[in-house]
Coordinates of C-alpha atoms and ligand atoms in Angstrom, one line a residue:
K359 CA -6.4 21.1 -0.8
P360 CA -8.3 17.8 -1.4
R361 CA -7.9 15.2 1.3
L362 CA -6.0 12.0 0.5
F363 CA -5.7 8.9 2.6
S364 CA -3.7 5.7 2.0
G365 CA -2.1 3.0 4.0
M366 CA 0.1 -0.1 4.0
Q367 CA 0.6 -3.1 6.2
P368 CA 3.8 -3.2 8.2
S369 CA 6.2 -5.6 6.6
A370 CA 8.6 -7.6 8.8
D371 CA 11.8 -7.2 6.8
S372 CA 11.1 -4.5 4.3
L373 CA 8.6 -3.1 1.9
Q374 CA 8.9 -4.5 -1.7
L375 CA 9.3 -2.9 -5.1
G376 CA 5.5 -3.2 -5.8
N377 CA 4.7 -1.2 -2.7
Y378 CA 7.1 1.5 -3.8
I379 CA 5.9 1.7 -7.4
G380 CA 2.2 1.1 -6.7
A381 CA 1.9 3.3 -3.7
L382 CA 4.8 5.2 -2.2
L383 CA 6.0 6.9 -5.4
Q384 CA 2.5 8.2 -6.0
W385 CA 2.1 9.2 -2.4
K386 CA 5.2 11.3 -2.6
E387 CA 4.1 13.0 -5.7
L388 CA 0.6 13.7 -4.4
Q389 CA 1.5 15.0 -1.0
S390 CA 2.4 18.5 -2.2
T391 CA -1.0 19.0 -3.9
H392 CA -3.1 17.2 -1.3
D393 CA -3.9 17.3 2.3
A394 CA -2.3 13.8 2.7
I395 CA -2.6 11.3 5.5
F396 CA -0.6 8.0 5.5
C397 CA -1.1 5.2 7.8
V398 CA 0.8 2.1 8.9
V399 CA -2.1 -0.3 9.3
D400 CA -0.9 -2.6 12.1
L401 CA -4.5 -3.5 13.1
H402 CA -4.9 -5.0 9.7
A403 CA -1.6 -7.0 10.0
I404 CA -2.9 -9.0 13.0
T405 CA -5.5 -10.8 10.8
V406 CA -2.6 -13.2 10.1
P407 CA -0.6 -14.5 13.1
Q408 CA 2.1 -12.0 14.2
D409 CA 4.9 -12.3 16.7
P410 CA 4.5 -9.2 19.1
V411 CA 8.2 -8.3 19.1
Q412 CA 8.4 -8.5 15.3
L413 CA 5.2 -6.6 14.8
R414 CA 6.5 -3.7 16.8
A415 CA 9.7 -3.7 14.9
A416 CA 7.9 -4.0 11.5
T417 CA 5.7 -1.1 12.3
R418 CA 8.8 1.2 13.0
R419 CA 10.6 -0.2 10.0
T420 CA 7.7 0.6 7.7
A421 CA 7.2 4.1 9.1
A422 CA 10.9 4.7 8.6
Q423 CA 10.7 3.6 5.0
Y424 CA 7.8 5.9 4.3
I425 CA 9.9 8.8 5.5
A426 CA 13.0 7.6 3.8
A427 CA 11.1 7.3 0.5
G428 CA 10.0 10.9 0.7
I429 CA 6.9 11.2 2.9
D430 CA 7.4 14.3 5.0
P431 CA 5.8 13.8 8.5
A432 CA 5.8 17.5 9.1
Q433 CA 3.8 18.3 6.0
S434 CA 1.7 15.1 5.7
I435 CA 0.3 13.1 8.6
L436 CA 2.1 9.8 9.0
F437 CA 0.7 7.7 11.8
V438 CA 0.2 4.2 13.2
Q439 CA -3.3 2.9 13.0
S440 CA -3.5 1.3 16.5
Q441 CA -2.6 4.7 18.1
V442 CA -5.9 6.2 17.0
A443 CA -8.8 4.4 18.7
A444 CA -11.5 5.7 16.4
H445 CA -10.5 3.1 13.7
P446 CA -11.8 0.0 15.3
Q447 CA -14.7 2.0 16.8
L448 CA -16.0 3.1 13.5
A449 CA -15.2 -0.3 12.0
W450 CA -17.6 -1.9 14.5
M451 CA -20.4 0.4 13.4
L452 CA -19.8 -0.3 9.7
N453 CA -19.8 -4.0 10.4
T454 CA -23.4 -3.7 11.2
I455 CA -24.3 -2.3 7.8
T456 CA -22.1 -4.7 5.8
G457 CA -23.9 -7.7 4.3
F458 CA -22.4 -11.1 5.0
G459 CA -22.6 -12.0 1.3
E460 CA -21.0 -8.6 0.4
A461 CA -18.0 -9.3 2.7
S462 CA -17.8 -12.9 1.4
R463 CA -17.3 -11.6 -2.2
M464 CA -14.1 -9.8 -1.4
I465 CA -11.4 -11.3 -3.5
Q466 CA -8.5 -10.7 -1.1
F467 CA -10.5 -12.5 1.7
K468 CA -11.1 -15.4 -0.6
E469 CA -7.5 -15.7 -1.6
K470 CA -6.1 -15.2 2.0
S471 CA -8.6 -17.6 3.6
Q472 CA -7.7 -20.2 1.0
K473 CA -4.0 -19.7 1.8
Q474 CA -4.6 -20.0 5.6
G475 CA -6.9 -23.1 5.2
A476 CA -10.3 -23.4 6.9
D477 CA -8.8 -23.7 10.4
G478 CA -6.4 -20.8 10.0
T479 CA -8.9 -18.2 9.0
N480 CA -10.4 -15.9 11.6
V481 CA -13.3 -13.4 11.7
G482 CA -10.8 -10.5 11.6
L483 CA -9.7 -11.5 8.1
F484 CA -13.4 -11.5 7.1
T485 CA -14.1 -8.0 8.3
Y486 CA -10.7 -6.7 7.2
P487 CA -12.2 -4.6 4.4
V488 CA -14.6 -3.0 6.8
L489 CA -11.8 -1.7 8.9
Q490 CA -10.2 -0.4 5.8
A491 CA -13.4 1.5 5.0
A492 CA -13.3 3.0 8.5
D493 CA -9.7 4.1 7.9
I494 CA -10.7 6.0 4.9
L495 CA -14.1 7.4 6.0
L496 CA -12.8 8.8 9.3
Y497 CA -10.7 11.4 7.4
D498 CA -13.3 12.4 4.8
A499 CA -10.8 11.3 2.2
E500 CA -11.6 12.3 -1.4
I501 CA -9.0 10.2 -3.0
V502 CA -7.2 6.9 -2.1
P503 CA -4.1 6.2 -4.2
V504 CA -3.5 2.4 -4.3
G505 CA -2.5 -0.5 -6.5
E506 CA -5.1 -2.4 -8.6
D507 CA -5.5 -5.1 -5.9
Q508 CA -7.2 -2.6 -3.6
R509 CA -9.9 -1.4 -6.1
Q510 CA -12.6 -3.7 -4.7
H511 CA -12.0 -2.5 -1.1
I512 CA -12.4 1.1 -2.1
E513 CA -15.6 0.2 -4.0
L514 CA -16.9 -1.4 -0.8
T515 CA -15.9 1.8 1.1
R516 CA -18.0 3.9 -1.3
D517 CA -21.0 1.6 -0.9
L518 CA -20.8 1.7 2.9
A519 CA -20.4 5.5 3.0
N520 CA -23.4 5.8 0.7
R521 CA -25.5 3.3 2.7
F522 CA -24.7 5.0 6.0
N523 CA -25.5 8.5 4.5
T524 CA -28.8 7.2 3.2
R525 CA -29.9 5.6 6.4
F526 CA -28.6 8.1 8.9
G527 CA -28.1 11.4 7.0
H528 CA -25.1 12.8 5.3
T529 CA -22.0 11.8 7.4
F530 CA -19.2 10.5 5.1
V531 CA -17.5 11.6 1.9
E532 CA -17.5 8.9 -0.8
P533 CA -13.9 8.4 -1.7
E534 CA -12.4 7.6 -5.1
A535 CA -9.6 5.1 -5.8
V536 CA -6.7 6.6 -7.7
I537 CA -4.9 3.8 -9.6
Q538 CA -2.1 4.6 -12.0
K539 CA -2.7 2.4 -15.0
E540 CA 0.9 1.7 -15.9
T541 CA 2.1 0.9 -12.4
A542 CA -1.1 -0.7 -11.0
K543 CA 0.6 -4.0 -10.8
V544 CA 4.3 -4.9 -10.5
Y545 CA 4.9 -8.6 -11.2
D546 CA 7.1 -11.2 -9.5
L547 CA 10.5 -11.3 -11.2
Q548 CA 10.6 -15.1 -11.3
A549 CA 6.9 -15.6 -12.0
P550 CA 5.9 -12.5 -14.1
T551 CA 2.3 -13.4 -14.3
N552 CA 1.9 -13.2 -10.5
K553 CA 1.7 -10.0 -8.5
M554 CA 4.9 -9.1 -6.6
S555 CA 4.0 -9.7 -3.0
K556 CA 5.6 -10.1 0.3
S557 CA 3.8 -13.3 0.9
A558 CA 5.0 -15.0 -2.3
S559 CA 6.0 -18.6 -1.8
S560 CA 9.6 -17.8 -2.9
T561 CA 11.2 -14.3 -2.5
A562 CA 13.7 -14.8 -5.3
G563 CA 11.4 -12.7 -7.5
V564 CA 10.7 -10.0 -4.8
V565 CA 12.9 -7.0 -4.6
W566 CA 12.9 -5.6 -1.1
M567 CA 13.6 -1.9 -0.6
L568 CA 16.1 -2.7 2.2
D569 CA 18.0 -5.5 0.3
E570 CA 21.8 -4.9 0.1
P571 CA 22.6 -3.4 -3.3
A572 CA 24.4 -6.6 -4.5
V573 CA 21.3 -8.7 -3.6
T574 CA 19.0 -6.3 -5.6
A575 CA 21.3 -6.4 -8.6
K576 CA 21.5 -10.2 -8.5
K577 CA 17.7 -10.6 -8.3
I578 CA 17.3 -8.4 -11.4
M579 CA 20.1 -10.1 -13.3
S580 CA 18.4 -13.5 -12.7
A581 CA 14.8 -12.3 -13.4
A582 CA 12.9 -14.7 -15.7
T583 CA 12.9 -13.5 -19.3
D584 CA 11.0 -14.6 -22.3
S585 CA 12.0 -16.4 -25.5
G586 CA 13.5 -14.2 -28.2
R587 CA 16.2 -11.5 -27.4
E588 CA 14.5 -8.3 -28.3
V589 CA 13.8 -5.7 -25.5
R590 CA 10.2 -4.9 -26.5
F591 CA 7.1 -4.2 -24.5
D592 CA 4.5 -6.9 -25.2
S593 CA 2.7 -8.0 -22.0
V594 CA 1.2 -11.1 -23.7
E595 CA 4.2 -12.5 -25.5
K596 CA 6.8 -11.0 -23.2
P597 CA 5.4 -10.7 -19.7
G598 CA 8.9 -10.8 -18.1
I599 CA 10.5 -8.2 -20.2
S600 CA 7.4 -6.0 -20.1
N601 CA 7.4 -6.0 -16.3
L602 CA 11.1 -5.1 -16.3
L603 CA 10.5 -2.3 -18.8
T604 CA 7.7 -0.9 -16.7
I605 CA 9.9 -0.9 -13.6
Y606 CA 12.7 0.7 -15.6
A607 CA 10.5 3.4 -16.9
V608 CA 8.9 4.3 -13.6
L609 CA 12.2 4.3 -11.6
S610 CA 14.1 6.3 -14.3
G611 CA 11.3 8.7 -15.2
R612 CA 11.8 7.8 -18.9
T613 CA 9.3 6.4 -21.4
I614 CA 9.2 2.8 -22.4
A615 CA 9.8 3.7 -26.0
D616 CA 12.9 5.6 -25.1
I617 CA 14.3 2.6 -23.2
E618 CA 13.4 0.2 -26.0
R619 CA 15.4 2.4 -28.3
E620 CA 18.4 2.5 -26.1
Y621 CA 18.6 -1.3 -26.0
D622 CA 17.7 -1.9 -29.6
G623 CA 20.2 -4.5 -30.9
H624 CA 21.4 -5.3 -27.4
G625 CA 20.6 -8.5 -25.5
Y626 CA 18.6 -9.0 -22.3
G627 CA 21.8 -9.0 -20.3
D628 CA 22.7 -5.3 -21.1
F629 CA 19.1 -4.3 -20.4
K630 CA 19.0 -6.0 -17.1
K631 CA 22.3 -4.5 -16.1
G632 CA 20.9 -1.1 -16.8
L633 CA 17.8 -1.8 -14.8
A634 CA 19.9 -3.2 -11.9
E635 CA 21.8 0.1 -11.8
V636 CA 18.7 2.2 -11.8
T637 CA 17.1 0.1 -9.1
V638 CA 20.2 0.2 -6.9
D639 CA 20.4 4.0 -7.4
T640 CA 16.8 4.4 -6.3
F641 CA 16.9 2.2 -3.2
S642 CA 20.5 2.8 -1.9
P643 CA 19.7 6.3 -0.5
I644 CA 16.3 5.1 0.8
R645 CA 18.0 2.1 2.5
A646 CA 20.6 4.3 4.1
R647 CA 18.1 6.8 5.4
T648 CA 15.9 4.1 6.8
L649 CA 18.7 2.6 8.7
E650 CA 19.6 6.0 10.0
L651 CA 16.1 6.6 11.2
L652 CA 15.9 3.2 12.9
D653 CA 19.1 4.0 14.8
D654 CA 17.1 6.5 16.9
P655 CA 13.8 4.7 17.6
A656 CA 12.9 7.1 20.4
E657 CA 12.9 10.0 17.9
L658 CA 10.9 8.0 15.4
D659 CA 8.3 7.1 18.1
R660 CA 8.1 10.8 19.1
I661 CA 7.3 11.8 15.4
L662 CA 4.7 9.1 15.2
A663 CA 3.1 10.1 18.5
G664 CA 2.8 13.7 17.4
N665 CA 1.3 12.6 14.1
A666 CA -1.2 10.2 15.8
D667 CA -2.4 13.3 17.8
R668 CA -3.0 15.2 14.6
A669 CA -4.8 12.2 13.0
A670 CA -6.9 11.7 16.1
G671 CA -8.0 15.3 16.0
I672 CA -9.7 14.6 12.6
A673 CA -10.8 11.1 13.3
D674 CA -12.4 11.7 16.7
A675 CA -14.6 14.5 15.2
T676 CA -15.8 12.2 12.4
L677 CA -16.5 9.4 14.9
A678 CA -18.5 11.8 17.1
R679 CA -20.6 12.8 14.1
A680 CA -21.3 9.1 13.2
Y681 CA -22.1 8.2 16.9
D682 CA -24.6 11.0 17.0
R683 CA -26.2 10.1 13.7
M684 CA -26.5 6.5 14.7
G685 CA -28.3 7.4 17.9
F686 CA -25.8 6.7 20.6
L687 CA -26.4 8.6 23.8
A688 CA -23.9 11.3 24.3
R689 CA -21.9 11.1 27.5
A690 CA -23.1 14.1 29.6
Ligands
TYM894 P1 -0.8 -3.7 1.2 O1 0.0 -3.4 2.4 O2 -0.9 -5.1 0.7 O3 -0.1 -2.9 0.0 C1 0.2 -1.5 0.1 C2 0.1 -0.8 -1.2 O4 1.0 -1.3 -2.2 C3 0.3 -1.7 -3.3 N1 0.9 -2.9 -3.9 C4 1.3 -3.0 -5.2 N2 1.1 -2.2 -6.3 C5 1.6 -2.6 -7.5 N3 2.2 -3.8 -7.7 C6 2.3 -4.6 -6.7 N4 2.9 -5.8 -6.9 C7 1.9 -4.3 -5.4 N5 1.9 -4.9 -4.2 C8 1.3 -4.0 -3.3 C9 -1.1 -2.0 -2.9 O5 -2.1 -1.9 -3.9 C10 -1.3 -0.9 -1.8 O6 -1.7 0.3 -2.4 N6 -5.5 -3.3 2.5 C11 -4.4 -2.5 2.2 C12 -3.9 -1.6 3.3 C13 -4.9 -0.6 3.8 C14 -5.3 0.6 3.1 C15 -6.2 1.2 3.9 C16 -5.0 1.2 1.8 C17 -5.6 -0.6 5.0 N7 -6.4 0.5 5.0 C18 -6.9 2.4 3.6 C19 -5.6 2.4 1.5 C20 -6.5 3.0 2.3 C21 -3.2 -3.5 1.9 O7 -3.2 -4.6 2.4 O8 -2.2 -3.0 1.2

């Protein structure tokens, strides 16, 4: 089976709908046909200030949501990045073959450093994509399913793999990004030209997977819509409705055309009510299961520890190969 790797940052309160549609849903589908490895990337999370107590809680919550959403930690590997030491070790090596200008061109770095302001940025934020490359290369991943915003980082990963292989001999597999076109980007419900994101300035347009059902329904009912009253997909003229149609189609497994037909002649209200129902039906069981898993943190930690051992078994072998190629003296 081809090897798959992907990851997500731990999120304090909950993952959001964009993470579910852009990543988790694909992960769940691909895990049966791939040798899949999923990571909660807590080392990446500390590139912005974190409260230690919250970070630990967020890491567990995120892992619980992976499982609740259908990632099977007995079949796939589901682990926490900081529990496998090879990640920062390989990242250090890759830092030394990454150009300063190359790293400066990363869009996410530019956006995040602007947001933090000159004083708030740190070197970790700058080398963030290099750590991401290490994550992927340690596992000889062939495919990396992500949302559109990660494309550039996977390109960098390919470049670094290729560069290392050229200089030091074949060591790494060059991975490919897998980005589902229709679901590459879920937009904010209140500002449907912005990506839905946990760091949005207002969370009124962000649907959290762990929101109470009534809150989810309310957010969808008050989503910004467009002029006109027709439920029709047109991302230029009707970005709000088009975003809702995409979400509806993905969560219900129906086609957009089919949904347009159902609401032909109905107003936006009926359409939103239908979507609210579908969304609540999707997330209610996931929410219940997540809370159940979080009720027994010791059991969850035990699952994660076992999975970290499995991950380390693969990562340590790759790291040893890279150490050898780079010319580090083996410990006798
Ligand atoms: P992160 O934590 O920001 O997001 C996790 C995944 O969710 C996708 N995503 C979206 N997809 C569609 N619409 C949206 N509105 C939306 N918001 C988020 C992201 O594209 C991503 O797939 N750097 C990565 C984490 C990472 C990683 C890795 C990913 C670290 N190492 C190795 C893959 C492989 C990140 O910050 O994702």
